[in-house]
PDB file of C-alpha atoms in Angstrom:
ATOM      1  CA  UNK A 223     -19.954 -37.474 -41.254  1.00 68.00           C
ATOM      2  CA  UNK A 224     -16.499 -36.185 -40.433  1.00 69.00           C
ATOM      3  CA  UNK A 225     -17.375 -32.796 -41.959  1.00 73.00           C
ATOM      4  CA  UNK A 226     -20.555 -32.545 -39.835  1.00 72.00           C
ATOM      5  CA  UNK A 227     -18.569 -33.358 -36.688  1.00 62.00           C
ATOM      6  CA  UNK A 228     -16.024 -30.591 -37.447  1.00 69.00           C
ATOM      7  CA  UNK A 229     -18.795 -28.050 -38.091  1.00 70.00           C
ATOM      8  CA  UNK A 230     -20.492 -28.937 -34.787  1.00 69.00           C
ATOM      9  CA  UNK A 231     -17.210 -28.617 -32.847  1.00 62.00           C
ATOM     10  CA  UNK A 232     -16.427 -25.221 -34.411  1.00 70.00           C
ATOM     11  CA  UNK A 233     -19.985 -23.997 -33.767  1.00 67.00           C
ATOM     12  CA  UNK A 234     -19.812 -25.040 -30.117  1.00 61.00           C
ATOM     13  CA  UNK A 235     -16.426 -23.350 -29.706  1.00 63.00           C
ATOM     14  CA  UNK A 236     -17.783 -20.082 -31.143  1.00 58.00           C
ATOM     15  CA  UNK A 237     -20.897 -20.310 -28.995  1.00 57.00           C
ATOM     16  CA  UNK A 238     -18.898 -20.838 -25.808  1.00 53.00           C
ATOM     17  CA  UNK A 239     -16.508 -18.007 -26.664  1.00 56.00           C
ATOM     18  CA  UNK A 240     -19.450 -15.636 -27.099  1.00 56.00           C
ATOM     19  CA  UNK A 241     -20.967 -16.658 -23.765  1.00 53.00           C
ATOM     20  CA  UNK A 242     -17.897 -15.903 -21.642  1.00 50.00           C
ATOM     21  CA  UNK A 243     -18.653 -12.790 -19.522  1.00 47.00           C
ATOM     22  CA  UNK A 244     -16.475  -9.724 -19.957  1.00 46.00           C
ATOM     23  CA  UNK A 245     -13.962  -8.738 -17.327  1.00 42.00           C
ATOM     24  CA  UNK A 246     -15.976  -6.588 -14.852  1.00 35.00           C
ATOM     25  CA  UNK A 247     -12.924  -4.583 -13.756  1.00 39.00           C
ATOM     26  CA  UNK A 248     -12.258  -3.325 -17.269  1.00 34.00           C
ATOM     27  CA  UNK A 249     -15.932  -2.356 -17.683  1.00 34.00           C
ATOM     28  CA  UNK A 250     -16.030  -0.482 -14.369  1.00 36.00           C
ATOM     29  CA  UNK A 251     -12.755   1.245 -15.154  1.00 36.00           C
ATOM     30  CA  UNK A 252     -14.133   2.420 -18.485  1.00 36.00           C
ATOM     31  CA  UNK A 253     -17.266   3.756 -16.814  1.00 35.00           C
ATOM     32  CA  UNK A 254     -15.297   5.646 -14.169  1.00 36.00           C
ATOM     33  CA  UNK A 255     -13.446   7.758 -16.730  1.00 39.00           C
ATOM     34  CA  UNK A 256     -14.916  10.925 -18.216  1.00 44.00           C
ATOM     35  CA  UNK A 257     -14.834   9.371 -21.670  1.00 43.00           C
ATOM     36  CA  UNK A 258     -18.203   7.735 -21.327  1.00 47.00           C
ATOM     37  CA  UNK A 259     -20.028   7.128 -24.597  1.00 58.00           C
ATOM     38  CA  UNK A 260     -21.632  10.571 -24.857  1.00 73.00           C
ATOM     39  CA  UNK A 261     -21.958  12.020 -28.304  1.00 82.00           C
ATOM     40  CA  UNK A 262     -23.471  15.437 -28.906  1.00 84.00           C
ATOM     41  CA  UNK A 263     -25.526  15.312 -32.125  1.00 89.00           C
ATOM     42  CA  UNK A 264     -25.472  17.852 -34.930  1.00 89.00           C
ATOM     43  CA  UNK A 265     -28.623  20.003 -34.919  1.00 91.00           C
ATOM     44  CA  UNK A 266     -31.161  19.521 -37.693  1.00 92.00           C
ATOM     45  CA  UNK A 267     -31.298  22.139 -40.453  1.00 94.00           C
ATOM     46  CA  UNK A 268     -32.863  25.382 -39.266  1.00 96.00           C
ATOM     47  CA  UNK A 269     -32.295  24.580 -35.574  1.00 96.00           C
ATOM     48  CA  UNK A 270     -29.526  24.886 -33.007  1.00 96.00           C
ATOM     49  CA  UNK A 271     -28.122  22.988 -30.052  1.00 96.00           C
ATOM     50  CA  UNK A 272     -27.498  24.127 -26.466  1.00 96.00           C
ATOM     51  CA  UNK A 273     -25.113  22.173 -24.250  1.00 94.00           C
ATOM     52  CA  UNK A 274     -23.275  22.449 -20.953  1.00 92.00           C
ATOM     53  CA  UNK A 275     -22.815  20.908 -17.507  1.00 89.00           C
ATOM     54  CA  UNK A 276     -25.258  21.105 -14.595  1.00 87.00           C
ATOM     55  CA  UNK A 277     -23.343  21.081 -11.309  1.00 84.00           C
ATOM     56  CA  UNK A 278     -24.741  21.424  -7.788  1.00 81.00           C
ATOM     57  CA  UNK A 279     -23.474  24.339  -5.664  1.00 73.00           C
ATOM     58  CA  UNK A 280     -21.549  21.847  -3.530  1.00 70.00           C
ATOM     59  CA  UNK A 281     -19.807  20.527  -6.696  1.00 67.00           C
ATOM     60  CA  UNK A 282     -22.006  17.421  -6.788  1.00 65.00           C
ATOM     61  CA  UNK A 283     -22.606  16.286 -10.335  1.00 65.00           C
ATOM     62  CA  UNK A 284     -26.173  15.043 -10.196  1.00 64.00           C
ATOM     63  CA  UNK A 285     -28.507  17.946  -9.510  1.00 71.00           C
ATOM     64  CA  UNK A 286     -31.667  15.868  -9.825  1.00 76.00           C
ATOM     65  CA  UNK A 287     -34.828  16.883 -11.582  1.00 83.00           C
ATOM     66  CA  UNK A 288     -35.475  17.112 -15.303  1.00 89.00           C
ATOM     67  CA  UNK A 289     -34.191  20.113 -17.296  1.00 92.00           C
ATOM     68  CA  UNK A 290     -36.506  21.656 -19.893  1.00 94.00           C
ATOM     69  CA  UNK A 291     -35.898  24.536 -22.287  1.00 95.00           C
ATOM     70  CA  UNK A 292     -38.737  26.935 -21.488  1.00 94.00           C
ATOM     71  CA  UNK A 293     -39.497  30.506 -22.554  1.00 93.00           C
ATOM     72  CA  UNK A 294     -39.476  33.883 -20.822  1.00 90.00           C
ATOM     73  CA  UNK A 295     -42.686  35.459 -22.145  1.00 89.00           C
ATOM     74  CA  UNK A 296     -41.705  38.894 -20.822  1.00 85.00           C
ATOM     75  CA  UNK A 297     -38.311  38.957 -22.602  1.00 83.00           C
ATOM     76  CA  UNK A 298     -37.392  42.510 -23.658  1.00 81.00           C
ATOM     77  CA  UNK A 299     -40.038  44.072 -21.384  1.00 83.00           C
ATOM     78  CA  UNK A 300     -37.965  45.372 -18.490  1.00 80.00           C
ATOM     79  CA  UNK A 301     -40.973  47.042 -16.826  1.00 84.00           C
ATOM     80  CA  UNK A 302     -42.514  43.680 -15.872  1.00 84.00           C
ATOM     81  CA  UNK A 303     -40.911  40.770 -13.968  1.00 84.00           C
ATOM     82  CA  UNK A 304     -39.867  37.589 -15.787  1.00 82.00           C
ATOM     83  CA  UNK A 305     -42.850  35.494 -16.799  1.00 86.00           C
ATOM     84  CA  UNK A 306     -41.646  31.962 -17.427  1.00 88.00           C
ATOM     85  CA  UNK A 307     -43.811  29.505 -19.333  1.00 88.00           C
ATOM     86  CA  UNK A 308     -42.992  25.899 -18.386  1.00 88.00           C
ATOM     87  CA  UNK A 309     -44.765  23.135 -20.264  1.00 89.00           C
ATOM     88  CA  UNK A 310     -43.314  19.603 -19.955  1.00 87.00           C
ATOM     89  CA  UNK A 311     -45.585  18.459 -22.785  1.00 89.00           C
ATOM     90  CA  UNK A 312     -44.278  20.980 -25.337  1.00 92.00           C
ATOM     91  CA  UNK A 313     -40.913  22.292 -24.023  1.00 94.00           C
ATOM     92  CA  UNK A 314     -37.709  20.652 -25.226  1.00 93.00           C
ATOM     93  CA  UNK A 315     -36.432  18.129 -22.692  1.00 94.00           C
ATOM     94  CA  UNK A 316     -32.664  17.880 -22.132  1.00 94.00           C
ATOM     95  CA  UNK A 317     -30.672  14.736 -22.683  1.00 93.00           C
ATOM     96  CA  UNK A 318     -28.604  14.411 -19.487  1.00 90.00           C
ATOM     97  CA  UNK A 319     -25.564  12.295 -18.651  1.00 88.00           C
ATOM     98  CA  UNK A 320     -26.059  11.819 -14.897  1.00 82.00           C
ATOM     99  CA  UNK A 321     -22.496  10.536 -14.490  1.00 81.00           C
ATOM    100  CA  UNK A 322     -20.818  13.730 -15.713  1.00 84.00           C
ATOM    101  CA  UNK A 323     -23.594  16.336 -15.440  1.00 85.00           C
ATOM    102  CA  UNK A 324     -23.368  16.990 -19.199  1.00 90.00           C
ATOM    103  CA  UNK A 325     -26.604  17.943 -20.920  1.00 92.00           C
ATOM    104  CA  UNK A 326     -27.843  19.125 -24.293  1.00 95.00           C
ATOM    105  CA  UNK A 327     -31.021  20.400 -25.891  1.00 96.00           C
ATOM    106  CA  UNK A 328     -31.266  19.131 -29.461  1.00 95.00           C
ATOM    107  CA  UNK A 329     -33.004  20.724 -32.472  1.00 96.00           C
ATOM    108  CA  UNK A 330     -33.791  24.044 -30.749  1.00 96.00           C
ATOM    109  CA  UNK A 331     -35.768  26.474 -32.955  1.00 96.00           C
ATOM    110  CA  UNK A 332     -34.173  29.940 -33.196  1.00 97.00           C
ATOM    111  CA  UNK A 333     -35.383  32.344 -30.478  1.00 94.00           C
ATOM    112  CA  UNK A 334     -34.052  34.892 -28.014  1.00 92.00           C
ATOM    113  CA  UNK A 335     -36.108  34.138 -24.909  1.00 91.00           C
ATOM    114  CA  UNK A 336     -35.138  30.636 -23.736  1.00 95.00           C
ATOM    115  CA  UNK A 337     -34.528  29.761 -20.077  1.00 94.00           C
ATOM    116  CA  UNK A 338     -33.673  26.440 -18.428  1.00 94.00           C
ATOM    117  CA  UNK A 339     -36.310  25.132 -16.010  1.00 93.00           C
ATOM    118  CA  UNK A 340     -35.593  22.110 -13.821  1.00 91.00           C
ATOM    119  CA  UNK A 341     -38.662  20.162 -12.727  1.00 89.00           C
ATOM    120  CA  UNK A 342     -38.237  18.222  -9.477  1.00 81.00           C
ATOM    121  CA  UNK A 343     -41.819  17.068  -9.240  1.00 75.00           C
ATOM    122  CA  UNK A 344     -45.355  18.406  -9.452  1.00 77.00           C
ATOM    123  CA  UNK A 345     -45.204  22.131  -8.747  1.00 76.00           C
ATOM    124  CA  UNK A 346     -41.484  22.090  -7.953  1.00 84.00           C
ATOM    125  CA  UNK A 347     -39.765  24.181 -10.618  1.00 87.00           C
ATOM    126  CA  UNK A 348     -36.321  25.780 -10.439  1.00 88.00           C
ATOM    127  CA  UNK A 349     -35.309  28.369 -13.041  1.00 89.00           C
ATOM    128  CA  UNK A 350     -31.543  28.498 -13.703  1.00 89.00           C
ATOM    129  CA  UNK A 351     -30.334  32.000 -12.856  1.00 88.00           C
ATOM    130  CA  UNK A 352     -27.585  34.288 -14.055  1.00 85.00           C
ATOM    131  CA  UNK A 353     -24.631  34.217 -11.653  1.00 78.00           C
ATOM    132  CA  UNK A 354     -25.549  35.410  -8.157  1.00 78.00           C
ATOM    133  CA  UNK A 355     -28.698  37.252  -9.225  1.00 81.00           C
ATOM    134  CA  UNK A 356     -32.391  36.416  -9.247  1.00 83.00           C
ATOM    135  CA  UNK A 357     -32.597  37.041 -13.005  1.00 85.00           C
ATOM    136  CA  UNK A 358     -33.114  33.939 -15.162  1.00 90.00           C
ATOM    137  CA  UNK A 359     -30.293  32.872 -17.468  1.00 90.00           C
ATOM    138  CA  UNK A 360     -31.692  33.943 -20.846  1.00 92.00           C
ATOM    139  CA  UNK A 361     -30.408  32.132 -23.906  1.00 94.00           C
ATOM    140  CA  UNK A 362     -30.516  33.358 -27.498  1.00 95.00           C
ATOM    141  CA  UNK A 363     -29.867  30.921 -30.339  1.00 96.00           C
ATOM    142  CA  UNK A 364     -29.789  31.113 -34.131  1.00 96.00           C
ATOM    143  CA  UNK A 365     -30.237  28.390 -36.728  1.00 96.00           C
ATOM    144  CA  UNK A 366     -27.109  26.248 -37.111  1.00 95.00           C
ATOM    145  CA  UNK A 367     -25.599  27.552 -33.872  1.00 95.00           C
ATOM    146  CA  UNK A 368     -24.183  25.343 -31.118  1.00 95.00           C
ATOM    147  CA  UNK A 369     -24.020  27.135 -27.775  1.00 95.00           C
ATOM    148  CA  UNK A 370     -21.801  25.805 -24.988  1.00 95.00           C
ATOM    149  CA  UNK A 371     -22.964  27.232 -21.658  1.00 93.00           C
ATOM    150  CA  UNK A 372     -20.050  25.612 -19.811  1.00 91.00           C
ATOM    151  CA  UNK A 373     -20.587  24.799 -16.120  1.00 89.00           C
ATOM    152  CA  UNK A 374     -23.883  25.971 -14.703  1.00 86.00           C
ATOM    153  CA  UNK A 375     -24.019  26.000 -10.917  1.00 82.00           C
ATOM    154  CA  UNK A 376     -27.493  25.011  -9.744  1.00 81.00           C
ATOM    155  CA  UNK A 377     -27.980  26.457  -6.285  1.00 73.00           C
ATOM    156  CA  UNK A 378     -29.701  24.606  -3.469  1.00 63.00           C
ATOM    157  CA  UNK A 379     -33.382  24.492  -4.373  1.00 56.00           C
ATOM    158  CA  UNK A 380     -34.695  23.450  -0.968  1.00 52.00           C
TER     159      UNK A 380
END
C-alpha cells in the first residue's frame, strides 16, 4: 500500500512538471535570432541543391509568392527570346524560411537551363532576373553540387 502511494505521488509530480508551460520570453527570444531551426539537407545521389536568400528591393525579407525552379527552353539560343516553362505540378518547389528569406531547392537534377519563377497567384508569375537587366537568372548545376546564390533582390512585381 505504501509502495503504491509513493508511485502515485511520483507519477503526479512528473505529470505536473511536464504540464508547466515554457517561459514565453525565452521562446520569443529564440525565434527572433537568425539561428532558427533551419537545416539545409544534403542532396540525394545524382542531384544537387540550390540555396540562397530572397529579399525584396526595399530590404523586406518576405517577398511573398511561391518560388519554383523552372526551365528556360530557349537556353543557348541567343536568336530567340527566353522561353520559360513554368509548371507548378512538375517544377521543384522551394522550401522557404519566411522569417529569414532563406530558401533551397532540394534534389535538383543536373541541367544548365534552370530559372527561378515566383508564383503570386493564377497567372501572376515573376521570373528572377540577373542584376539590373531583363534577362532571367540562369542557373547551371551538376550532380553533387551545392550552389549558394547568396542574396537575390526581388524587384517590385506590381
